[in-house]
Coordinates of C-alpha atoms in Angstrom, one line a residue:
M1 CA -4.0 -36.3 -1.7
K2 CA -2.9 -32.7 -1.1
T3 CA -5.0 -29.6 -1.9
G4 CA -4.5 -26.1 -2.9
L5 CA -1.2 -24.6 -4.0
L6 CA 0.5 -27.9 -4.7
L7 CA -0.9 -27.7 -8.2
L8 CA 1.0 -24.5 -8.7
Q9 CA 4.2 -25.8 -7.1
S10 CA 4.9 -28.9 -9.1
I11 CA 4.0 -30.4 -12.5
A12 CA 4.1 -34.2 -13.0
T13 CA 6.5 -35.7 -15.5
S14 CA 3.5 -36.9 -17.6
T15 CA 0.5 -34.7 -18.6
R16 CA -1.7 -37.1 -20.4
G17 CA -5.3 -36.2 -20.7
C18 CA -5.0 -32.5 -19.7
R19 CA -6.0 -29.4 -21.5
T20 CA -6.5 -25.8 -20.4
V21 CA -9.8 -24.9 -18.6
L22 CA -9.8 -21.1 -18.4
P23 CA -11.7 -19.8 -15.4
T24 CA -14.9 -18.0 -16.3
A25 CA -15.3 -16.3 -13.0
L26 CA -12.3 -14.8 -11.3
S27 CA -14.1 -13.5 -8.2
T28 CA -14.4 -16.7 -6.3
F29 CA -12.0 -19.4 -5.2
Q30 CA -12.7 -23.0 -6.1
T31 CA -11.2 -26.1 -4.5
Y32 CA -8.9 -28.3 -6.5
A33 CA -6.5 -31.2 -5.7
F34 CA -3.4 -32.9 -7.1
D35 CA -2.3 -36.4 -6.5
S36 CA 1.4 -35.8 -5.8
S37 CA 2.2 -39.5 -5.6
S38 CA 1.4 -40.2 -9.2
S39 CA 3.8 -39.7 -12.1
S40 CA 0.8 -38.7 -14.2
S41 CA -1.4 -35.6 -13.9
S42 CA -4.5 -37.8 -14.6
G43 CA -5.0 -37.6 -10.8
C44 CA -5.8 -34.0 -11.1
H45 CA -9.4 -33.1 -10.4
A46 CA -10.1 -29.5 -11.2
K47 CA -12.4 -26.7 -12.1
V48 CA -9.9 -24.0 -11.4
G49 CA -11.0 -20.5 -10.5
A50 CA -9.2 -17.5 -9.1
A51 CA -7.1 -19.5 -6.7
A52 CA -4.6 -20.4 -9.3
Y53 CA -4.3 -16.8 -10.4
A54 CA -4.2 -15.4 -6.8
A55 CA -1.5 -17.9 -5.8
A56 CA 0.6 -17.1 -8.9
G57 CA 0.6 -13.4 -7.7
L58 CA 1.9 -14.3 -4.3
I59 CA 5.0 -16.3 -5.2
G60 CA 8.1 -15.5 -7.1
G61 CA 8.8 -16.3 -10.7
T62 CA 6.3 -17.6 -13.2
S63 CA 3.9 -20.4 -12.2
T64 CA 2.9 -23.1 -14.7
V65 CA -0.5 -24.6 -14.2
V66 CA -1.8 -27.8 -15.8
L67 CA -5.6 -28.1 -15.9
C68 CA -7.5 -31.3 -16.5
S69 CA -10.2 -31.6 -19.0
N70 CA -12.6 -33.7 -16.9
D71 CA -13.6 -33.8 -13.3
D72 CA -12.7 -37.5 -13.1
G73 CA -9.2 -36.8 -14.5
S74 CA -9.8 -39.2 -17.5
N75 CA -7.2 -39.2 -20.2
N76 CA -7.5 -37.7 -23.6
S77 CA -5.0 -37.6 -26.4
S78 CA -1.7 -36.0 -25.4
S79 CA -2.1 -33.5 -28.2
S80 CA -4.6 -31.6 -25.9
N81 CA -1.9 -31.0 -23.3
I82 CA -1.6 -27.3 -22.5
K83 CA 0.4 -25.5 -19.9
K84 CA -0.8 -22.1 -18.8
A85 CA 2.0 -19.7 -17.7
I86 CA 0.8 -17.1 -15.2
P87 CA 3.1 -14.1 -14.7
V88 CA 3.8 -12.9 -11.2
R89 CA 2.1 -9.7 -10.0
K90 CA 4.8 -7.1 -9.5
S91 CA 2.7 -5.2 -7.0
I92 CA 0.0 -6.1 -4.5
D93 CA -2.1 -3.4 -6.3
D94 CA -1.9 -5.2 -9.6
P95 CA -5.1 -7.0 -10.6
L96 CA -5.3 -10.7 -9.9
H97 CA -6.3 -11.5 -13.5
I98 CA -4.7 -10.4 -16.7
L99 CA -6.6 -7.7 -18.4
Q100 CA -6.6 -7.6 -22.2
H101 CA -5.6 -4.2 -23.6
N102 CA -8.5 -2.5 -25.5
P103 CA -7.2 -1.8 -29.0
S104 CA -9.7 1.1 -29.3
L105 CA -7.8 3.1 -26.7
P106 CA -5.6 5.9 -28.1
F107 CA -2.8 5.2 -25.7
P108 CA -0.4 2.3 -26.1
E109 CA -0.6 -0.7 -23.7
S110 CA 2.8 0.1 -22.2
S111 CA 1.5 3.5 -20.9
I112 CA -1.4 2.0 -19.0
K113 CA -1.5 0.1 -15.7
H114 CA -4.6 -1.4 -14.1
D115 CA -5.1 -1.8 -10.3
T116 CA -7.2 -4.0 -8.1
Y117 CA -9.8 -1.2 -7.6
N118 CA -10.8 -1.2 -11.2
G119 CA -8.8 1.9 -11.8
V120 CA -6.3 3.0 -14.5
T121 CA -3.0 4.8 -14.2
L122 CA -1.7 6.6 -17.3
D123 CA 2.0 7.3 -17.8
V124 CA 2.2 10.1 -20.4
T125 CA 6.0 9.7 -20.8
K126 CA 5.3 6.4 -22.6
V127 CA 2.9 7.9 -25.2
P128 CA 5.0 8.6 -28.4
Q129 CA 2.7 11.4 -29.6
L130 CA 3.4 13.4 -26.5
S131 CA 7.1 14.0 -26.9
D132 CA 7.0 17.7 -27.8
A133 CA 6.2 20.5 -25.4
S134 CA 4.0 22.4 -27.7
A135 CA 0.4 23.7 -27.9
T136 CA -0.3 21.1 -30.6
D137 CA 1.0 18.4 -28.3
S138 CA -1.3 19.6 -25.5
S139 CA -4.3 19.7 -27.9
T140 CA -3.6 16.2 -29.1
F141 CA -3.4 14.9 -25.6
G142 CA -6.8 16.5 -24.8
E143 CA -8.4 14.7 -27.7
M144 CA -6.8 11.4 -26.8
L145 CA -7.7 11.6 -23.2
S146 CA -11.3 12.5 -24.0
N147 CA -11.6 9.4 -26.2
A148 CA -10.0 7.2 -23.5
L149 CA -12.4 8.5 -20.8
N150 CA -15.4 7.5 -22.9
I151 CA -14.0 4.0 -23.4
W152 CA -13.1 3.6 -19.7
S153 CA -16.5 4.8 -18.7
D154 CA -18.1 2.2 -21.0
E155 CA -15.8 -0.5 -19.4
G156 CA -16.9 0.5 -15.9
R157 CA -13.6 1.8 -14.8
R158 CA -13.6 3.9 -11.7
G159 CA -10.6 6.0 -10.7
I160 CA -8.3 7.4 -13.4
W161 CA -4.8 8.5 -12.4
I162 CA -2.3 10.5 -14.5
R163 CA 1.3 11.0 -13.5
I164 CA 2.7 14.1 -15.2
P165 CA 6.4 14.9 -14.8
T166 CA 7.8 18.5 -15.0
S167 CA 8.9 17.8 -18.6
H168 CA 5.2 17.3 -19.6
A169 CA 3.7 20.1 -17.4
H170 CA 2.1 21.7 -20.5
L171 CA -0.4 18.8 -20.5
I172 CA -1.9 19.7 -17.1
G173 CA -4.4 22.2 -18.6
S174 CA -5.9 19.7 -21.0
A175 CA -6.5 17.2 -18.2
T176 CA -8.1 19.8 -15.8
K177 CA -10.5 20.8 -18.6
L178 CA -11.7 17.3 -18.6
G179 CA -12.4 17.2 -14.9
F180 CA -9.1 16.1 -13.5
D181 CA -7.8 17.6 -10.3
F182 CA -4.6 17.5 -8.4
Q183 CA -4.1 14.6 -6.0
H184 CA -0.6 15.4 -4.9
A185 CA 2.7 16.8 -6.1
E186 CA 6.3 16.3 -5.3
P187 CA 9.6 17.5 -6.9
G188 CA 9.5 16.5 -10.5
T189 CA 6.0 15.0 -10.7
C190 CA 2.4 15.8 -10.1
V191 CA -0.5 13.3 -10.0
L192 CA -4.0 14.2 -11.2
T193 CA -7.1 12.1 -10.7
K194 CA -10.7 11.8 -12.0
W195 CA -13.6 9.6 -10.6
L196 CA -15.6 8.3 -13.5
P197 CA -18.8 6.8 -11.9
K198 CA -21.6 9.4 -11.9
D199 CA -23.8 7.6 -9.5
S200 CA -21.4 7.6 -6.5
E201 CA -19.0 10.0 -4.8
S202 CA -15.3 9.6 -5.4
R203 CA -13.7 6.9 -3.4
L204 CA -10.2 7.9 -4.4
P205 CA -7.8 8.6 -1.5
N206 CA -6.8 12.1 -0.6
G207 CA -3.2 13.1 -1.1
P208 CA -0.6 12.7 1.6
S209 CA -2.1 14.0 4.8
H210 CA 0.7 13.6 7.4
Q211 CA 4.3 14.4 7.9
V212 CA 6.3 12.2 10.2
G213 CA 8.8 13.6 12.7
V214 CA 11.1 12.1 15.3
G215 CA 12.6 13.3 18.6
V216 CA 15.6 11.5 20.0
L217 CA 16.1 10.9 23.7
V218 CA 19.7 9.9 24.5
L219 CA 21.0 9.5 28.0
H220 CA 24.6 9.8 29.2
P221 CA 25.9 6.3 30.2
L222 CA 27.3 7.5 33.6
T223 CA 25.4 10.6 34.6
G224 CA 21.9 9.8 33.2
K225 CA 21.7 13.3 31.8
M226 CA 19.9 13.8 28.5
L227 CA 21.4 15.2 25.3
A228 CA 19.8 18.5 24.4
V229 CA 20.4 21.1 21.6
Q230 CA 19.6 24.7 20.9
E231 CA 18.7 25.5 17.3
R232 CA 19.9 28.5 15.3
T233 CA 16.6 29.3 13.7
G234 CA 12.9 28.5 14.2
P235 CA 10.4 28.8 17.1
A236 CA 12.6 27.0 19.6
A237 CA 15.5 29.3 18.8
A238 CA 13.3 32.4 19.4
R239 CA 12.5 31.1 22.9
K240 CA 16.2 30.0 23.5
L241 CA 14.7 26.6 24.3
W242 CA 16.7 23.4 25.0
K243 CA 15.1 20.5 23.1
M244 CA 16.0 17.0 22.1
P245 CA 17.3 16.5 18.6
T246 CA 14.4 16.3 16.2
G247 CA 13.7 16.1 12.4
L248 CA 11.5 14.7 9.7
T249 CA 11.6 11.3 8.1
D250 CA 12.8 11.0 4.5
P251 CA 10.5 9.3 2.0
G252 CA 10.8 5.5 2.4
E253 CA 12.6 5.9 5.7
D254 CA 11.6 3.9 8.9
I255 CA 11.1 5.8 12.1
A256 CA 14.0 3.9 13.8
A257 CA 16.4 4.8 10.9
A258 CA 15.3 8.4 10.9
A259 CA 16.0 8.7 14.7
I260 CA 19.6 7.3 14.2
R261 CA 20.2 9.6 11.2
E262 CA 18.9 12.8 12.7
L263 CA 21.0 12.4 15.9
K264 CA 24.1 11.7 13.8
E265 CA 23.5 14.8 11.6
E266 CA 22.8 17.2 14.6
T267 CA 25.4 16.0 17.1
G268 CA 27.8 13.6 15.3
L269 CA 27.0 10.7 17.7
D270 CA 26.4 7.1 16.8
V271 CA 23.4 5.4 18.5
E272 CA 21.3 2.3 18.4
F273 CA 17.5 2.6 18.3
D274 CA 15.8 1.1 21.4
K275 CA 12.1 1.9 21.4
I276 CA 9.4 4.5 20.9
I277 CA 8.4 6.1 24.2
C278 CA 5.3 7.9 23.0
F279 CA 4.0 9.7 20.0
R280 CA 1.9 12.8 19.4
Q281 CA -0.6 13.6 16.6
A282 CA -1.3 17.2 15.7
H283 CA -3.3 18.9 12.9
G284 CA -3.3 22.2 11.0
G285 CA 0.4 22.3 10.3
L286 CA 2.4 23.3 7.2
F287 CA -0.1 23.4 4.2
N288 CA -2.7 22.2 6.7
R289 CA -1.1 18.8 7.0
S290 CA -1.3 16.7 10.1
D291 CA 1.9 15.7 12.0
M292 CA 2.9 12.5 13.7
F293 CA 5.8 13.0 16.1
F294 CA 7.5 10.0 17.7
V295 CA 9.7 10.3 20.7
C296 CA 12.4 7.6 20.4
L297 CA 14.8 6.3 23.1
C298 CA 18.2 5.6 21.6
K299 CA 21.3 4.1 23.2
L300 CA 24.8 5.4 22.6
A301 CA 27.1 3.0 20.7
P302 CA 29.2 0.8 23.1
K303 CA 32.4 2.8 22.2
Y304 CA 31.2 5.8 24.2
E305 CA 30.5 3.8 27.4
T306 CA 34.0 2.4 27.1
L307 CA 35.4 5.9 26.6
V308 CA 33.7 7.5 29.7
K309 CA 34.7 4.5 31.9
Q310 CA 38.3 5.2 30.9
G311 CA 37.9 8.8 32.0
G312 CA 37.3 10.3 28.5
E313 CA 34.6 12.7 27.4
I314 CA 32.0 12.2 24.7
E315 CA 32.7 14.8 21.9
L316 CA 29.6 16.5 20.6
L317 CA 29.7 17.9 17.1
P318 CA 26.8 20.3 16.6
Q319 CA 25.6 20.6 13.0
E320 CA 26.9 24.0 12.0
E321 CA 24.0 25.0 9.7
E322 CA 21.2 24.2 12.2
I323 CA 22.5 23.7 15.8
L324 CA 23.8 26.5 17.9
C325 CA 25.0 24.2 20.7
A326 CA 24.6 20.8 22.3
D327 CA 25.1 19.6 25.9
W328 CA 24.1 17.1 28.5
I329 CA 21.5 18.5 30.9
D330 CA 19.4 17.1 33.8
M331 CA 16.0 15.9 32.6
E332 CA 14.3 17.7 35.5
D333 CA 15.8 21.0 34.3
Y334 CA 14.7 20.3 30.8
A335 CA 11.2 19.6 31.8
V336 CA 10.7 22.8 33.9
Q337 CA 11.5 25.2 31.0
G338 CA 8.8 27.8 30.9
V339 CA 7.2 26.9 27.6
W340 CA 7.0 23.2 28.7
T341 CA 5.3 23.9 32.0
Q342 CA 2.6 26.0 30.3
S343 CA 1.6 23.1 28.1
P344 CA -0.4 20.1 29.4
L345 CA 0.6 18.3 26.2
Y346 CA 4.3 18.7 26.7
K347 CA 4.2 18.1 30.4
E348 CA 2.7 14.7 29.6
M349 CA 5.4 14.1 26.9
N350 CA 8.2 15.0 29.3
R351 CA 6.7 12.9 32.1
A352 CA 6.8 9.9 29.7
M353 CA 10.4 10.6 28.9
I354 CA 11.4 10.9 32.5
D355 CA 9.5 7.8 33.3
A356 CA 11.4 5.9 30.5
A357 CA 14.7 6.8 32.2
R358 CA 13.6 6.1 35.8
K359 CA 15.7 3.8 38.0
G360 CA 18.7 4.5 35.8
I361 CA 18.5 3.5 32.2
E362 CA 16.2 0.7 31.3
Y363 CA 16.7 -0.3 27.7
S364 CA 14.7 -3.0 26.1
S365 CA 17.9 -4.9 25.4
S366 CA 19.1 -4.8 29.0
E367 CA 18.6 -7.4 31.7
D368 CA 15.9 -5.2 33.2
G369 CA 14.2 -4.8 29.8
D370 CA 11.0 -6.5 31.2
E371 CA 10.4 -3.4 33.2
A372 CA 10.9 -1.0 30.2
H373 CA 7.8 0.3 28.4
G374 CA 7.5 1.4 24.8
F375 CA 7.3 0.2 21.3
V376 CA 10.3 -1.8 19.9
S377 CA 11.0 -2.1 16.2
K378 CA 10.9 -5.4 14.3
V379 CA 11.7 -5.4 10.6
L380 CA 10.0 -8.5 9.1
P381 CA 9.5 -10.0 5.6
V382 CA 6.1 -9.2 4.1
G383 CA 5.9 -12.8 3.0
F384 CA 3.4 -12.7 0.2
R385 CA 5.5 -10.3 -1.9
P386 CA 9.2 -9.2 -1.9
G387 CA 10.4 -6.8 0.7
S388 CA 10.2 -6.1 4.5
N389 CA 8.3 -3.7 6.7
A390 CA 9.0 -2.3 10.1
I391 CA 6.4 -3.0 12.8
Y392 CA 6.5 -1.4 16.3
V393 CA 5.1 -3.5 19.1
S394 CA 4.8 -3.0 22.8
S395 CA 8.0 -4.1 24.6
K396 CA 5.8 -5.6 27.3
L397 CA 4.2 -8.1 24.9

């Protein structure tokens, strides 16, 4: 006898005595079992709850579930055999159970998406009545949205989200008149939200609060000097400051990938990500956003070490639009620049960088890697849904 997901993984060749038992409560998991040694599903003992639906959302494809009519697995006529096909959740934010579309809603089912927080997202581009950018169109949307809000309130919905592309920007005013406010905006789209429960404060998340930046420490394979640049514009340029190559991550870009890309763009060099040495959090930046800045140690590609051992020089190709010059400088000279010595924060950051390069170059991949400190990157499958994420763990663990 095996329990749990086996019921979802295989269906016996015979399904005598089975019919659908729809779960009445999807908030709890119930135990069920399947006798895999039998060619008949009469060995199935089940009152199936949310487990079947949850499991279907965590595996690929469509899962077919056969549910028995009696707890003892007794047979009924084969005409009562029913197989329940459960579609896979496309996102972890999708609800575990299938929600029936309310036909009273003025918006088509294709334009509405439910989430696991009892919220609703409306895609206005999928509403046929909203195809024209006119005042009539905006008025129509206001009436439709008002009716929908009443229905969603009666249903106990919580957060309502509306994605409005630039092509439908004329609808924004109608939404704000009904209590919607901006959650965030990006090129081509803005998102508005409204919290429906009147007896509680909004639990909807704020818009994006942080930008993520990287600084790249690269050491010369023979001299141990660090690669530094002077920028053409910005606060560092005004101080004629030597700094490590830096930049912001792109949307959907891992820290390790951003470090490799930024260095290539600013200096033309190819590197391999080794580890995060340290990171800094700051607040009150551009548009009052916070900033996460990761100092990354990267190792030059093997071709450069071969080149310098043969007496060649590493060619630096400063990015013409942003970088005035690039060069290899002593780390101690870098750390004693006036602006750095006046800052306890940057003195600590520079100390961490120098410490990372002590006793020569201690990369995590080297034979002496056990002595190296920092956070190395591991890109691993999520497992319960498609895709992989990067996790940064201490190189000492």
